[in-house]
Amino acid sequence: MAAAQVLQSEWTKIRSVRSTVWTLGLAAVVTSALGGLISVLSRNRFDELSASEQLRFDATYISFAGMGLGQLAMIVFGVLVVSNEYSTGMIRASLAAVPQRGLFLASKITAAALLAFVIGLATSFVTFFLGQALLGPYRASISDPGVLRAVVGGGLYMTLIAVFSMGVAAMLRSPVLALGILMPFFFLISNVLGNVPATKEVGQYLPDQAGTKIMQVVQLPDDAPYGPWGGLAIMAAWVAAALLGGFLTLRRRDA
Amino acid sequence: MIEAVGLTKRYGAKTAVHNLSFRVRPGIVTGFLGPNGSGKSTTMRMILGLDEPTHGHVTIGGLHFRQLANAPRQVGALLDAKAVHGGRSARNHLLCLAQLSGIPAGRVDEVLGVVGLQGVAGKRSKSFSLGMGQRLGIAAALLGDPQVLLFDEPVNGLDPEGILWVRNLMKQLAAEGRTVFVSSHLMSEMALTADHLIVIGRGQLLADMSVQEFIARNSASFARVRTPDGNDGEREKLTAALTAAGGEVHSEPDGAFRVTGLPLPRISDVAHAAQVRLWELSPHHASLEEAYMGMTQGAVDYRATTDPRAGLHVPHVTGEPPTAGRAATGLRPDAHRAGAQQPGQAHPPAAAGAPGPTARDHRDSEDEQR
């Protein structure tokens, strides 16, 4: 069985359901619109900031402020792509056609990840340029040092969040269970753990806390012990672990 | 050829399938019969490599399913008609299955035509009826033009025209030399469709034989005899005379007798000699459904109990007879009476279409009335 065939089939599956358009569309709109809104607010409040705050003002990162909410739609996309197979029972037809379960899962995740990357990257660029336009005099330029890395990193971050969700969904198999765990975790728990001083030591290694680093241009001295790419690597390690768990679950359990 | 050897599947403490061995041969339709929860679907999933057997193994053409090269081109299966993404159109559902095994997209429209869904190919399958879902599932099984076909309860939810269509399709596929394995919990349906039967109950093999053999072994013939109503004297006289002549006489709920061990002319002679008038003397065969029920009786997992209605039921208010009384009168009093009133119409021209060559003659009136 050629991998290209399975990949093509998975692409057909993804493009032929409406949830794909809804979730990815929502991710793009929420991320860019909320980023734009916060950019406008930041521009109007710039003069009220203290001198040190003005010095640390990160125009790029501010335009990505909508990512925290927009990523939730990415999570829904990732969960649905995988757990739809289980909730509908389609998994049995799929695995009867592709008995090599590793190939099946790899193809599904590759197809979904490629789409998430394209949408994520486009969203990231739109978000950046929209945010900078609204920031007016305080804007950053794409040619400034580190900015292009942050913008491309925004696309990578959205992709990795989606793929992480796919791995978790493959482990849990139920969309309700996977969303019930992932949504509150990324919306609330991770932010609390990563920002409360008592837990920050551990919390900064959580996938989203580490991954967000790639979108920062102005690095703060008291910040995490990893750089932008280090942070992304930590996130990628989480993703790899989730995928491995998903693969082992799929291989061992009866469909 | 599907071959199962000592197939066993346990889910925790519950044994779904126990030491099941059988062969499904090409060129014929093999029926897989059993009550709900008897392990039919579990067995089918194990054949398809979806569930790992606890013990034993099952092979298709000598290979485990997972070892088959491009499995969909060799084995097609309908497991669950509802197992489709409701938001995906019928064509896209089949297209993604076709692409998995390198089947050209044109084949999708072919199978949509074969199952009669070409008119709704672009519609999202959540709007489909159960019967349309079954057709879509059958289309998926046919996609790869496979030599081995598995169908789990394919006639569920189909209308009579659809049932006839499935029946003919199975026979046609078998006639082309393919291996066709069809599960059902309806004996009457399998008697018309299958050539060979594998019957299981509680996960264990109960019968593995041809339909003819099953019929020969399990359908005892008997005569229905009725004396004039309200004349108990003649009734008792005939009972005594028939018993003396070596027959076995059982009373039926509607007052008739069921006589075994005597040919019909002999019963008539005995009655004549005893000077008893007969209102009915008709030949019958015990239905296959009855034989099947008898065989699987000990193996039914889900048995209904009488509804005590928590003492809520007040008979004189609703005017319905009390439940206990109804339960005591027997299983299907109506069917018996209806059969008695029209003994000559035991075989109405089967609207459901051409029944099997052997089975039809052996079905009895009660079967048809149901």
mmCIF file of C-alpha atoms in Angstrom, chain A:
data_model
loop_
_atom_site.group_PDB
_atom_site.id
_atom_site.type_symbol
_atom_site.label_atom_id
_atom_site.label_comp_id
_atom_site.label_asym_id
_atom_site.label_seq_id
_atom_site.Cartn_x
_atom_site.Cartn_y
_atom_site.Cartn_z
ATOM 1 C CA MET A 1 0.000 0.000 0.000
ATOM 2 C CA ALA A 2 1.546 3.210 -1.109
ATOM 3 C CA ALA A 3 1.726 5.988 1.438
ATOM 4 C CA ALA A 4 0.677 8.462 -1.253
ATOM 5 C CA GLN A 5 -2.680 6.694 -1.612
ATOM 6 C CA VAL A 6 -3.398 6.813 2.107
ATOM 7 C CA LEU A 7 -2.297 10.440 2.244
ATOM 8 C CA GLN A 8 -4.612 11.315 -0.626
ATOM 9 C CA SER A 9 -7.483 9.521 1.087
ATOM 10 C CA GLU A 10 -6.886 11.348 4.347
ATOM 11 C CA TRP A 11 -6.861 14.622 2.473
ATOM 12 C CA THR A 12 -10.224 13.717 0.950
ATOM 13 C CA LYS A 13 -11.559 12.958 4.424
ATOM 14 C CA ILE A 14 -10.375 16.295 5.801
ATOM 15 C CA ARG A 15 -11.623 18.446 2.969
ATOM 16 C CA SER A 16 -15.017 16.738 2.738
ATOM 17 C CA VAL A 17 -16.333 17.684 6.168
ATOM 18 C CA ARG A 18 -17.525 21.127 7.181
ATOM 19 C CA SER A 19 -15.836 21.095 10.576
ATOM 20 C CA THR A 20 -12.508 21.647 8.795
ATOM 21 C CA VAL A 21 -13.609 24.979 7.349
ATOM 22 C CA TRP A 22 -15.293 26.050 10.562
ATOM 23 C CA THR A 23 -12.455 25.265 12.935
ATOM 24 C CA LEU A 24 -9.612 26.522 10.774
ATOM 25 C CA GLY A 25 -11.616 29.585 9.727
ATOM 26 C CA LEU A 26 -12.371 30.377 13.337
ATOM 27 C CA ALA A 27 -8.732 29.932 14.308
ATOM 28 C CA ALA A 28 -7.646 32.402 11.628
ATOM 29 C CA VAL A 29 -10.343 34.978 12.318
ATOM 30 C CA VAL A 30 -10.119 34.884 16.113
ATOM 31 C CA THR A 31 -6.317 35.043 16.136
ATOM 32 C CA SER A 32 -6.046 37.977 13.743
ATOM 33 C CA ALA A 33 -9.105 39.928 14.912
ATOM 34 C CA LEU A 34 -8.305 39.668 18.597
ATOM 35 C CA GLY A 35 -4.659 40.507 17.828
ATOM 36 C CA GLY A 36 -5.821 43.557 15.897
ATOM 37 C CA LEU A 37 -8.083 44.676 18.735
ATOM 38 C CA ILE A 38 -5.348 44.378 21.315
ATOM 39 C CA SER A 39 -2.950 46.216 18.990
ATOM 40 C CA VAL A 40 -5.369 49.158 18.803
ATOM 41 C CA LEU A 41 -5.757 49.202 22.571
ATOM 42 C CA SER A 42 -1.989 49.012 23.104
ATOM 43 C CA ARG A 43 -1.364 51.910 20.733
ATOM 44 C CA ASN A 44 -3.857 54.112 22.598
ATOM 45 C CA ARG A 45 -2.391 53.194 25.963
ATOM 46 C CA PHE A 46 1.275 53.421 24.977
ATOM 47 C CA ASP A 47 1.783 56.803 26.626
ATOM 48 C CA GLU A 48 0.450 55.519 29.937
ATOM 49 C CA LEU A 49 3.159 52.826 30.141
ATOM 50 C CA SER A 50 6.160 53.348 32.369
ATOM 51 C CA ALA A 51 9.571 53.917 30.804
ATOM 52 C CA SER A 52 10.739 50.371 31.443
ATOM 53 C CA GLU A 53 7.513 48.981 30.042
ATOM 54 C CA GLN A 54 7.964 51.107 26.933
ATOM 55 C CA LEU A 55 11.468 49.754 26.612
ATOM 56 C CA ARG A 56 10.167 46.172 26.718
ATOM 57 C CA PHE A 57 7.311 46.940 24.335
ATOM 58 C CA ASP A 58 7.182 44.008 21.862
ATOM 59 C CA ALA A 59 5.095 45.112 18.897
ATOM 60 C CA THR A 60 5.302 41.700 17.219
ATOM 61 C CA TYR A 61 4.256 39.736 20.268
ATOM 62 C CA ILE A 62 1.366 42.103 20.973
ATOM 63 C CA SER A 63 -0.102 41.478 17.543
ATOM 64 C CA PHE A 64 -0.118 37.749 18.388
ATOM 65 C CA ALA A 65 -2.099 38.319 21.597
ATOM 66 C CA GLY A 66 -5.135 36.646 20.027
ATOM 67 C CA MET A 67 -3.271 33.363 19.708
ATOM 68 C CA GLY A 68 -4.318 32.233 23.191
ATOM 69 C CA LEU A 69 -7.938 32.126 22.104
ATOM 70 C CA GLY A 70 -7.395 31.275 18.446
ATOM 71 C CA GLN A 71 -5.391 28.187 19.333
ATOM 72 C CA LEU A 72 -8.509 26.684 20.923
ATOM 73 C CA ALA A 73 -10.077 26.387 17.461
ATOM 74 C CA MET A 74 -6.859 24.757 16.250
ATOM 75 C CA ILE A 75 -7.208 22.260 19.107
ATOM 76 C CA VAL A 76 -10.771 21.483 18.058
ATOM 77 C CA PHE A 77 -9.576 20.917 14.503
ATOM 78 C CA GLY A 78 -6.844 18.531 15.656
ATOM 79 C CA VAL A 79 -9.162 16.601 17.964
ATOM 80 C CA LEU A 80 -11.958 16.258 15.411
ATOM 81 C CA VAL A 81 -9.675 15.108 12.598
ATOM 82 C CA VAL A 82 -8.644 12.074 14.638
ATOM 83 C CA SER A 83 -11.576 11.319 16.922
ATOM 84 C CA ASN A 84 -14.184 11.622 14.145
ATOM 85 C CA GLU A 85 -12.985 8.221 13.034
ATOM 86 C CA TYR A 86 -13.866 6.754 16.406
ATOM 87 C CA SER A 87 -17.082 8.619 17.117
ATOM 88 C CA THR A 88 -18.529 7.669 13.726
ATOM 89 C CA GLY A 89 -17.128 4.122 13.614
ATOM 90 C CA MET A 90 -15.399 4.925 10.330
ATOM 91 C CA ILE A 91 -12.188 3.711 11.971
ATOM 92 C CA ARG A 92 -13.181 0.102 11.318
ATOM 93 C CA ALA A 93 -13.640 0.694 7.610
ATOM 94 C CA SER A 94 -10.387 2.659 7.513
ATOM 95 C CA LEU A 95 -8.352 0.036 9.334
ATOM 96 C CA ALA A 96 -9.916 -2.774 7.338
ATOM 97 C CA ALA A 97 -8.587 -0.940 4.278
ATOM 98 C CA VAL A 98 -5.215 -0.013 5.811
ATOM 99 C CA PRO A 99 -4.214 -2.778 8.206
ATOM 100 C CA GLN A 100 -0.850 -1.050 8.732
ATOM 101 C CA ARG A 101 -1.999 1.171 11.556
ATOM 102 C CA GLY A 102 1.191 3.170 11.811
ATOM 103 C CA LEU A 103 0.912 4.157 8.160
ATOM 104 C CA PHE A 104 -2.727 5.070 8.667
ATOM 105 C CA LEU A 105 -2.043 7.351 11.639
ATOM 106 C CA ALA A 106 1.050 8.894 10.063
ATOM 107 C CA SER A 107 -0.833 9.715 6.874
ATOM 108 C CA LYS A 108 -3.766 11.204 8.719
ATOM 109 C CA ILE A 109 -1.539 13.403 10.854
ATOM 110 C CA THR A 110 0.662 14.430 7.939
ATOM 111 C CA ALA A 111 -2.315 15.510 5.853
ATOM 112 C CA ALA A 112 -3.895 17.409 8.744
ATOM 113 C CA ALA A 113 -0.592 18.954 9.855
ATOM 114 C CA LEU A 114 0.215 20.220 6.361
ATOM 115 C CA LEU A 115 -3.159 21.901 6.149
ATOM 116 C CA ALA A 116 -2.791 23.329 9.663
ATOM 117 C CA PHE A 117 0.650 24.672 8.731
ATOM 118 C CA VAL A 118 -0.602 26.407 5.587
ATOM 119 C CA ILE A 119 -3.516 27.977 7.439
ATOM 120 C CA GLY A 120 -1.390 28.724 10.506
ATOM 121 C CA LEU A 121 1.346 30.430 8.484
ATOM 122 C CA ALA A 122 -1.135 32.510 6.498
ATOM 123 C CA THR A 123 -2.919 33.458 9.721
ATOM 124 C CA SER A 124 0.358 34.418 11.307
ATOM 125 C CA PHE A 125 1.353 36.761 8.481
ATOM 126 C CA VAL A 126 -2.102 38.323 8.274
ATOM 127 C CA THR A 127 -2.154 38.771 12.044
ATOM 128 C CA PHE A 128 1.267 40.374 12.056
ATOM 129 C CA PHE A 129 0.597 42.863 9.269
ATOM 130 C CA LEU A 130 -2.859 43.723 10.580
ATOM 131 C CA GLY A 131 -1.504 44.249 14.090
ATOM 132 C CA GLN A 132 1.424 46.387 12.905
ATOM 133 C CA ALA A 133 -0.837 48.537 10.772
ATOM 134 C CA LEU A 134 -3.037 49.182 13.793
ATOM 135 C CA LEU A 135 -0.069 49.866 16.082
ATOM 136 C CA GLY A 136 0.821 52.861 13.920
ATOM 137 C CA PRO A 137 3.960 54.623 15.115
ATOM 138 C CA TYR A 138 4.951 51.790 17.462
ATOM 139 C CA ARG A 139 4.957 49.100 14.805
ATOM 140 C CA ALA A 140 7.724 46.669 14.060
ATOM 141 C CA SER A 141 8.939 45.887 10.546
ATOM 142 C CA ILE A 142 9.151 42.378 9.115
ATOM 143 C CA SER A 143 12.801 43.124 8.326
ATOM 144 C CA ASP A 144 13.659 43.942 11.948
ATOM 145 C CA PRO A 145 15.902 41.360 13.612
ATOM 146 C CA GLY A 146 13.951 38.344 14.885
ATOM 147 C CA VAL A 147 10.600 39.464 13.508
ATOM 148 C CA LEU A 148 10.422 37.101 10.525
ATOM 149 C CA ARG A 149 11.412 34.237 12.826
ATOM 150 C CA ALA A 150 8.577 35.216 15.195
ATOM 151 C CA VAL A 151 6.009 35.378 12.390
ATOM 152 C CA VAL A 152 6.989 32.052 10.821
ATOM 153 C CA GLY A 153 7.174 30.695 14.375
ATOM 154 C CA GLY A 154 3.556 31.743 14.910
ATOM 155 C CA GLY A 155 2.555 29.455 12.058
ATOM 156 C CA LEU A 156 4.673 26.635 13.460
ATOM 157 C CA TYR A 157 3.156 27.159 16.902
ATOM 158 C CA MET A 158 -0.398 26.804 15.562
ATOM 159 C CA THR A 159 0.603 23.671 13.645
ATOM 160 C CA LEU A 160 2.219 22.053 16.664
ATOM 161 C CA ILE A 161 -0.780 22.807 18.885
ATOM 162 C CA ALA A 162 -3.023 21.076 16.331
ATOM 163 C CA VAL A 163 -0.713 18.065 16.009
ATOM 164 C CA PHE A 164 -0.403 17.778 19.786
ATOM 165 C CA SER A 165 -4.196 17.650 19.955
ATOM 166 C CA MET A 166 -4.224 14.928 17.290
ATOM 167 C CA GLY A 167 -1.863 12.806 19.373
ATOM 168 C CA VAL A 168 -3.934 13.289 22.509
ATOM 169 C CA ALA A 169 -7.137 12.474 20.586
ATOM 170 C CA ALA A 170 -5.538 9.285 19.241
ATOM 171 C CA MET A 171 -4.772 8.273 22.813
ATOM 172 C CA LEU A 172 -8.179 9.144 24.259
ATOM 173 C CA ARG A 173 -10.266 8.298 21.128
ATOM 174 C CA SER A 174 -13.287 10.220 22.363
ATOM 175 C CA PRO A 175 -13.781 13.806 21.128
ATOM 176 C CA VAL A 176 -15.623 14.792 24.294
ATOM 177 C CA LEU A 177 -12.886 13.472 26.526
ATOM 178 C CA ALA A 178 -10.066 14.976 24.451
ATOM 179 C CA LEU A 179 -11.689 18.411 24.210
ATOM 180 C CA GLY A 180 -12.713 18.270 27.859
ATOM 181 C CA ILE A 181 -9.081 17.904 28.823
ATOM 182 C CA LEU A 182 -7.320 20.034 26.213
ATOM 183 C CA MET A 183 -9.561 23.113 26.197
ATOM 184 C CA PRO A 184 -9.416 23.979 29.915
ATOM 185 C CA PHE A 185 -5.777 22.975 30.040
ATOM 186 C CA PHE A 186 -4.636 25.371 27.333
ATOM 187 C CA PHE A 187 -7.136 28.097 28.139
ATOM 188 C CA LEU A 188 -6.630 28.224 31.895
ATOM 189 C CA ILE A 189 -4.460 25.710 33.666
ATOM 190 C CA SER A 190 -1.333 26.117 31.595
ATOM 191 C CA ASN A 191 -1.466 29.922 31.864
ATOM 192 C CA VAL A 192 -1.864 29.740 35.620
ATOM 193 C CA LEU A 193 0.971 27.235 36.048
ATOM 194 C CA GLY A 194 3.238 29.193 33.712
ATOM 195 C CA ASN A 195 2.705 32.592 35.328
ATOM 196 C CA VAL A 196 2.251 31.992 39.052
ATOM 197 C CA PRO A 197 5.760 32.350 40.545
ATOM 198 C CA ALA A 198 5.411 29.200 42.682
ATOM 199 C CA THR A 199 4.780 26.927 39.719
ATOM 200 C CA LYS A 200 6.571 28.827 36.984
ATOM 201 C CA GLU A 201 9.692 26.725 37.392
ATOM 202 C CA VAL A 202 7.764 23.701 36.088
ATOM 203 C CA GLY A 203 5.006 25.492 34.213
ATOM 204 C CA GLN A 204 7.363 27.125 31.738
ATOM 205 C CA TYR A 205 8.099 23.716 30.260
ATOM 206 C CA LEU A 206 4.472 23.083 29.324
ATOM 207 C CA PRO A 207 3.993 22.859 25.535
ATOM 208 C CA ASP A 208 2.226 26.156 24.968
ATOM 209 C CA GLN A 209 4.287 28.121 27.512
ATOM 210 C CA ALA A 210 7.521 26.972 25.877
ATOM 211 C CA GLY A 211 6.212 27.285 22.319
ATOM 212 C CA THR A 212 4.987 30.849 22.753
ATOM 213 C CA LYS A 213 8.597 31.964 23.146
ATOM 214 C CA ILE A 214 9.139 31.725 19.381
ATOM 215 C CA MET A 215 6.738 34.634 18.852
ATOM 216 C CA GLN A 216 8.618 37.008 21.155
ATOM 217 C CA VAL A 217 11.102 39.416 19.628
ATOM 218 C CA VAL A 218 12.115 41.358 22.722
ATOM 219 C CA GLN A 219 13.669 38.887 25.148
ATOM 220 C CA LEU A 220 13.399 39.725 28.811
ATOM 221 C CA PRO A 221 16.384 39.209 31.133
ATOM 222 C CA ASP A 222 14.426 37.337 33.848
ATOM 223 C CA ASP A 223 12.897 35.057 31.301
ATOM 224 C CA ALA A 224 12.937 31.303 30.736
ATOM 225 C CA PRO A 225 16.181 29.335 30.477
ATOM 226 C CA TYR A 226 15.587 28.558 26.791
ATOM 227 C CA GLY A 227 15.607 30.667 23.629
ATOM 228 C CA PRO A 228 12.931 30.917 20.961
ATOM 229 C CA TRP A 229 14.021 27.779 19.113
ATOM 230 C CA GLY A 230 14.709 25.968 22.365
ATOM 231 C CA GLY A 231 11.163 26.695 23.419
ATOM 232 C CA LEU A 232 9.819 25.383 20.140
ATOM 233 C CA ALA A 233 11.955 22.252 20.538
ATOM 234 C CA ILE A 234 10.429 21.655 23.984
ATOM 235 C CA MET A 235 6.992 21.982 22.433
ATOM 236 C CA ALA A 236 7.976 19.616 19.612
ATOM 237 C CA ALA A 237 9.096 17.071 22.208
ATOM 238 C CA TRP A 238 5.644 17.218 23.798
ATOM 239 C CA VAL A 239 4.091 16.710 20.370
ATOM 240 C CA ALA A 240 6.339 13.727 19.670
ATOM 241 C CA ALA A 241 5.380 12.184 23.009
ATOM 242 C CA ALA A 242 1.656 12.653 22.294
ATOM 243 C CA LEU A 243 2.033 11.102 18.848
ATOM 244 C CA LEU A 244 3.960 8.141 20.231
ATOM 245 C CA GLY A 245 1.245 7.610 22.835
ATOM 246 C CA GLY A 246 -1.409 7.822 20.136
ATOM 247 C CA PHE A 247 0.433 5.346 17.934
ATOM 248 C CA LEU A 248 0.879 2.837 20.759
ATOM 249 C CA THR A 249 -2.801 3.131 21.681
ATOM 250 C CA LEU A 250 -3.887 2.562 18.088
ATOM 251 C CA ARG A 251 -1.553 -0.385 17.637
ATOM 252 C CA ARG A 252 -2.487 -2.177 20.842
ATOM 253 C CA ARG A 253 -6.186 -1.648 21.207
ATOM 254 C CA ASP A 254 -9.003 -3.311 19.295
ATOM 255 C CA ALA A 255 -10.665 -0.984 16.874
#
